[in-house]
DNA sequence: ACAATTACCTGTATGC
DNA sequence: TGCATACAGGTAATTG
């Protein structure tokens, strides 16, 4: 799940969760709990009330009235839902039982999702966030800031840089290809060779694509659904991702969308438009 | 110190 | 019908 999907999960969490107190927590896969023991996690959650929900990059932050923050990362296949019973347990990573009997649940078939807990005063120093890049809508994210960061990558391609969460927080494999197509930049270019002008275009594309995808409820190619179980619409608006062999929607040349592999992940682009 | 590869997982689609 | 392979919204550990 990338930023637009995570944002839509947050937006679709029932508002009446706020104020509910946690009776107990259940961790099915302690291996997915990071930086804190399950025992400490349970102790810190029990009796606390849900206070606010937000996001940093792809991390979901569930703020409690005690100052503790429960952190969930959805990995590739994570799902959040609120249900009346603990069952079904299949693919359940963790759940919290609330004082009204409901369960706030994190499912993840592939178990790449991650769980942690931090104190809200110390969030920036938590290992999840210490090296995380700026939010795409942060005014501090400027072409010059990207230029400085890009120069720090010795020979990474711009596609690989977009997947690196220290460059910009929140992009994943789908939107990295879409952003580069929108900016007309060849994904194979070493990121340090991009001019300030090109990075400005890249930044405009990052902002445009992530905002548009969020507005459309995210991308549901296979499994993704929000916290209400609804699919997004952005899969219908993808210009290059998953469209190998299709005509380019910009230059129109037939079967021009190519798939290549970079860092073990698929990249889709139009070699005619993207220089 | 760095870049490239492998590891962690399960589910689904495809081809023999 | 198996069975083998490829691939999937991500990141960390390991290898050279």
Coordinates of C-alpha atoms (C1' of nucleotides) in Angstrom, one line a residue:
Chain A
X1 CA 0.0 0.0 0.0
X2 CA 1.3 3.4 -0.9
X3 CA 0.4 6.8 0.5
X4 CA -2.9 7.3 -1.2
X5 CA -4.2 3.9 0.0
X6 CA -3.0 4.5 3.6
X7 CA -4.6 8.0 3.6
X8 CA -7.9 6.5 2.4
X9 CA -7.7 3.8 5.1
X10 CA -7.5 6.6 7.7
X11 CA -10.3 8.6 6.1
X12 CA -12.6 5.6 6.2
X13 CA -12.0 4.6 9.8
X14 CA -15.3 5.0 11.8
X15 CA -15.2 8.4 13.5
X16 CA -16.9 6.9 16.6
X17 CA -13.7 5.0 17.4
X18 CA -12.4 8.2 19.0
X19 CA -12.9 8.1 22.7
X20 CA -13.2 4.3 22.8
X21 CA -11.1 2.6 25.5
X22 CA -8.9 -0.4 24.8
X23 CA -9.8 -3.4 26.9
X24 CA -7.0 -5.6 25.6
X25 CA -4.8 -6.2 22.6
X26 CA -4.0 -9.4 20.7
X27 CA -0.8 -9.9 18.8
X28 CA -0.8 -13.0 16.6
X29 CA 2.7 -12.5 15.0
X30 CA 5.1 -11.0 17.6
X31 CA 7.8 -11.3 14.9
X32 CA 6.1 -8.3 13.2
X33 CA 6.4 -6.1 16.3
X34 CA 9.4 -3.8 16.1
X35 CA 11.5 -1.9 18.7
X36 CA 9.3 -2.9 21.6
X37 CA 8.3 -6.2 23.2
X38 CA 4.7 -7.5 22.9
X39 CA 4.5 -7.4 26.7
X40 CA 5.3 -3.6 26.7
X41 CA 2.9 -3.1 23.8
X42 CA 0.0 -4.8 25.6
X43 CA 0.7 -2.9 28.9
X44 CA 0.9 0.5 27.2
X45 CA -2.3 -0.1 25.2
X46 CA -4.5 -1.6 27.9
X47 CA -6.9 1.0 29.3
X48 CA -5.9 3.8 26.9
X49 CA -8.5 5.6 24.8
X50 CA -8.2 6.2 21.1
X51 CA -7.7 9.9 20.6
X52 CA -6.7 10.7 16.9
X53 CA -5.6 9.0 13.7
X54 CA -3.1 10.2 11.2
X55 CA -0.3 9.2 9.0
X56 CA 3.5 9.7 8.4
X57 CA 4.5 8.4 5.0
X58 CA 3.0 5.0 4.8
X59 CA 2.8 4.6 8.6
X60 CA -0.6 4.7 10.3
X61 CA -0.5 6.5 13.7
X62 CA -3.2 5.6 16.2
X63 CA -2.8 8.2 18.9
X64 CA -3.9 7.3 22.4
X65 CA -5.0 9.7 25.2
X66 CA -2.0 8.6 27.3
X67 CA 0.6 10.0 24.8
X68 CA 1.3 6.5 23.4
X69 CA 1.1 6.0 19.7
X70 CA 0.3 2.6 18.1
X71 CA 2.0 2.4 14.7
X72 CA 0.9 0.1 11.9
X73 CA 2.5 -0.3 8.5
X74 CA 0.5 -2.2 5.9
X75 CA 3.4 -3.6 3.8
X76 CA 2.2 -5.0 0.5
X77 CA -1.1 -6.6 1.6
X78 CA -2.2 -5.1 4.9
X79 CA -5.8 -4.3 5.6
X80 CA -7.5 -2.4 8.5
X81 CA -11.1 -3.1 9.6
X82 CA -13.4 -2.7 12.5
X83 CA -15.5 -5.8 13.3
X84 CA -17.9 -7.1 15.9
X85 CA -15.9 -10.3 16.6
X86 CA -12.3 -11.5 16.7
X87 CA -13.2 -14.1 14.1
X88 CA -12.2 -14.5 11.3
X89 CA -8.6 -14.9 12.4
X90 CA -7.2 -15.9 9.0
X91 CA -4.3 -13.5 8.2
X92 CA -4.9 -11.5 11.4
X93 CA -1.6 -9.8 12.6
X94 CA -3.1 -7.9 15.5
X95 CA -6.3 -6.6 17.0
X96 CA -7.4 -4.4 19.9
X97 CA -10.7 -5.0 21.7
X98 CA -12.6 -1.8 22.5
X99 CA -14.9 -1.0 25.4
X100 CA -17.9 -1.2 23.1
X101 CA -17.1 -4.8 22.1
X102 CA -15.7 -4.0 18.7
X103 CA -12.3 -5.0 17.4
X104 CA -9.9 -2.8 15.5
X105 CA -8.0 -5.2 13.3
X106 CA -4.9 -5.4 11.2
X107 CA -4.9 -8.2 8.6
X108 CA -2.0 -9.0 6.4
X109 CA -1.8 -12.2 4.2
X110 CA 1.9 -11.8 3.4
X111 CA 2.9 -10.6 6.9
X112 CA 5.2 -7.9 5.6
X113 CA 3.2 -5.4 7.7
X114 CA 4.8 -4.0 10.8
X115 CA 3.7 -2.9 14.3
X116 CA 5.3 -0.7 16.8
X117 CA 4.6 1.7 19.6
X118 CA 6.1 5.1 20.5
X119 CA 5.6 8.1 22.7
X120 CA 4.2 11.0 20.7
X121 CA 6.9 13.3 22.1
X122 CA 9.6 11.1 20.7
X123 CA 8.0 10.1 17.3
X124 CA 10.7 11.7 15.1
X125 CA 13.5 9.7 16.8
X126 CA 11.6 6.4 16.5
X127 CA 13.6 4.1 14.0
X128 CA 10.6 4.1 11.6
X129 CA 10.8 7.9 11.2
X130 CA 14.4 8.8 11.9
X131 CA 15.4 8.6 8.3
X132 CA 12.0 9.1 6.7
X133 CA 11.8 11.9 4.0
X134 CA 9.5 14.8 3.9
X135 CA 5.7 14.5 3.2
X136 CA 4.8 15.3 -0.4
X137 CA 2.7 18.3 0.6
X138 CA 5.4 19.8 3.0
X139 CA 6.4 23.3 1.8
X140 CA 9.9 22.4 2.9
X141 CA 10.0 19.9 0.0
X142 CA 11.5 22.1 -2.7
X143 CA 13.4 21.4 -5.9
X144 CA 16.6 22.5 -4.1
X145 CA 15.9 20.1 -1.2
X146 CA 15.5 17.3 -3.8
X147 CA 18.7 18.4 -5.5
X148 CA 20.7 18.1 -2.3
X149 CA 19.2 14.7 -1.6
X150 CA 19.7 13.5 -5.2
X151 CA 23.4 14.3 -5.1
X152 CA 23.7 12.0 -2.1
X153 CA 22.8 9.0 -4.2
X154 CA 26.0 7.8 -6.0
X155 CA 24.4 5.8 -8.9
X156 CA 20.9 5.0 -8.0
X157 CA 18.3 5.5 -10.7
X158 CA 15.6 8.0 -10.2
X159 CA 13.1 5.2 -10.0
X160 CA 15.0 3.6 -7.2
X161 CA 15.3 6.9 -5.5
X162 CA 11.5 7.4 -5.6
X163 CA 11.1 4.0 -3.8
X164 CA 13.6 5.1 -1.1
X165 CA 11.5 6.5 1.7
X166 CA 14.3 8.9 2.7
X167 CA 14.0 10.7 -0.6
X168 CA 10.3 11.5 -0.4
X169 CA 7.9 9.7 2.0
X170 CA 5.0 7.6 0.7
X171 CA 5.8 6.6 -2.9
X172 CA 5.7 3.0 -3.8
X173 CA 6.0 0.9 -7.0
X174 CA 2.8 1.9 -8.8
X175 CA 3.1 5.7 -8.2
X176 CA 6.8 5.8 -8.9
X177 CA 6.2 4.7 -12.5
X178 CA 3.2 7.0 -12.8
X179 CA 5.1 10.0 -11.5
X180 CA 8.0 9.5 -13.9
X181 CA 5.7 9.2 -16.8
X182 CA 3.9 12.4 -15.8
X183 CA 7.3 14.2 -15.4
X184 CA 8.5 12.7 -18.8
X185 CA 11.7 11.5 -17.1
X186 CA 13.4 8.2 -18.0
X187 CA 13.3 5.9 -14.9
X188 CA 16.8 4.6 -15.7
X189 CA 18.5 8.0 -15.3
X190 CA 20.9 8.2 -12.3
X191 CA 19.0 10.6 -10.0
X192 CA 22.1 12.7 -9.4
X193 CA 22.1 13.7 -13.1
X194 CA 18.7 15.3 -12.9
X195 CA 18.8 19.1 -13.3
X196 CA 17.1 21.4 -10.8
X197 CA 14.5 22.1 -13.5
X198 CA 13.8 18.4 -14.0
X199 CA 13.5 17.9 -10.2
X200 CA 11.0 20.7 -10.1
X201 CA 9.0 18.9 -12.7
X202 CA 9.3 15.6 -10.8
X203 CA 8.1 17.3 -7.6
X204 CA 5.1 18.8 -9.5
X205 CA 4.3 15.3 -10.7
X206 CA 4.7 13.7 -7.2
X207 CA 2.2 16.3 -5.9
X208 CA -0.2 15.9 -8.7
X209 CA -0.3 12.1 -8.9
X210 CA -0.4 11.5 -5.1
X211 CA -3.2 14.1 -4.7
X212 CA -5.2 12.8 -7.6
X213 CA -4.8 9.1 -6.5
X214 CA -5.9 10.0 -3.0
X215 CA -8.9 11.8 -4.3
X216 CA -9.9 8.7 -6.3
X217 CA -9.7 6.5 -3.2
X218 CA -6.4 4.9 -4.2
X219 CA -5.5 2.0 -6.6
X220 CA -7.2 -1.4 -6.3
X221 CA -5.5 -3.6 -8.8
X222 CA -6.0 -6.8 -6.7
X223 CA -6.7 -6.7 -3.1
X224 CA -6.7 -3.1 -1.8
X225 CA -9.8 -2.0 0.1
X226 CA -10.2 0.9 2.6
X227 CA -11.3 0.5 6.2
X228 CA -14.9 0.2 5.0
X229 CA -14.1 -2.6 2.5
X230 CA -14.4 -0.3 -0.5
X231 CA -12.1 -0.4 -3.5
X232 CA -10.4 2.7 -5.0
X233 CA -10.8 3.9 -8.6
X234 CA -7.4 5.0 -9.6
X235 CA -6.5 1.7 -11.4
X236 CA -8.7 3.0 -14.2
X237 CA -6.6 6.2 -14.5
X238 CA -3.1 4.6 -14.5
X239 CA -1.2 5.7 -17.6
X240 CA 1.7 3.2 -17.7
X241 CA 1.7 0.8 -14.6
X242 CA 0.8 -2.7 -15.7
X243 CA 0.2 -1.6 -19.3
X244 CA 3.1 -3.4 -21.1
X245 CA 2.6 -3.3 -24.8
X246 CA -0.2 -0.8 -24.8
X247 CA 0.0 2.4 -26.8
X248 CA 1.4 5.4 -25.0
X249 CA -1.4 7.7 -23.9
X250 CA 0.9 10.7 -24.6
X251 CA 2.7 10.1 -27.9
X252 CA 0.2 7.6 -29.1
X253 CA 2.9 5.3 -30.7
X254 CA 1.6 1.7 -30.7
X255 CA 2.8 -0.9 -28.1
X256 CA 5.3 1.6 -26.7
X257 CA 4.8 1.0 -23.0
X258 CA 7.7 -1.1 -21.8
X259 CA 8.3 -3.1 -18.6
X260 CA 11.8 -3.3 -17.2
X261 CA 13.1 -4.5 -13.8
X262 CA 15.0 -2.2 -11.5
X263 CA 16.2 -3.3 -8.1
X264 CA 14.1 -6.4 -8.5
X265 CA 10.8 -4.4 -9.1
X266 CA 8.9 -3.7 -12.3
X267 CA 9.0 -0.3 -13.9
X268 CA 6.7 0.8 -16.7
X269 CA 7.5 3.6 -19.0
X270 CA 7.4 5.0 -22.5
X271 CA 10.9 5.2 -24.0
X272 CA 9.8 7.7 -26.6
X273 CA 8.3 10.3 -24.2
X274 CA 10.6 9.8 -21.2
X275 CA 14.1 11.2 -21.6
Chain B
dA1 C1' 31.2 2.2 2.4
dC2 C1' 28.4 1.0 -1.2
dA3 C1' 25.4 -1.4 -4.6
dA4 C1' 23.3 -5.6 -5.7
dT5 C1' 21.1 -9.6 -4.2
dT6 C1' 18.4 -12.3 -1.0
dA7 C1' 15.1 -12.9 2.5
dC8 C1' 10.8 -12.5 4.6
dC9 C1' 5.5 -14.5 3.4
dT10 C1' 1.0 -16.1 1.0
dG11 C1' -2.1 -16.0 -2.8
dT12 C1' -3.1 -16.1 -7.5
dA13 C1' -2.4 -16.7 -12.4
dT14 C1' -0.3 -19.3 -16.1
dG15 C1' 1.8 -23.0 -18.6
dC16 C1' 3.3 -27.8 -19.1
Chain C
dT1 C1' -5.3 -32.9 -11.8
dG2 C1' -0.9 -31.7 -10.0
dC3 C1' 3.3 -29.3 -10.2
dA4 C1' 6.5 -25.7 -11.3
dT5 C1' 7.2 -20.9 -12.2
dA6 C1' 6.4 -16.0 -12.0
dC7 C1' 4.6 -12.2 -9.9
dA8 C1' 2.4 -9.0 -6.4
dG9 C1' 0.6 -1.5 -3.4
dG10 C1' 7.5 -3.2 1.0
dT11 C1' 11.5 -3.1 3.5
dA12 C1' 15.6 -5.2 5.9
dA13 C1' 19.4 -8.2 6.1
dT14 C1' 23.1 -10.1 3.8
dT15 C1' 26.6 -10.5 0.4
dG16 C1' 30.4 -9.2 -2.5

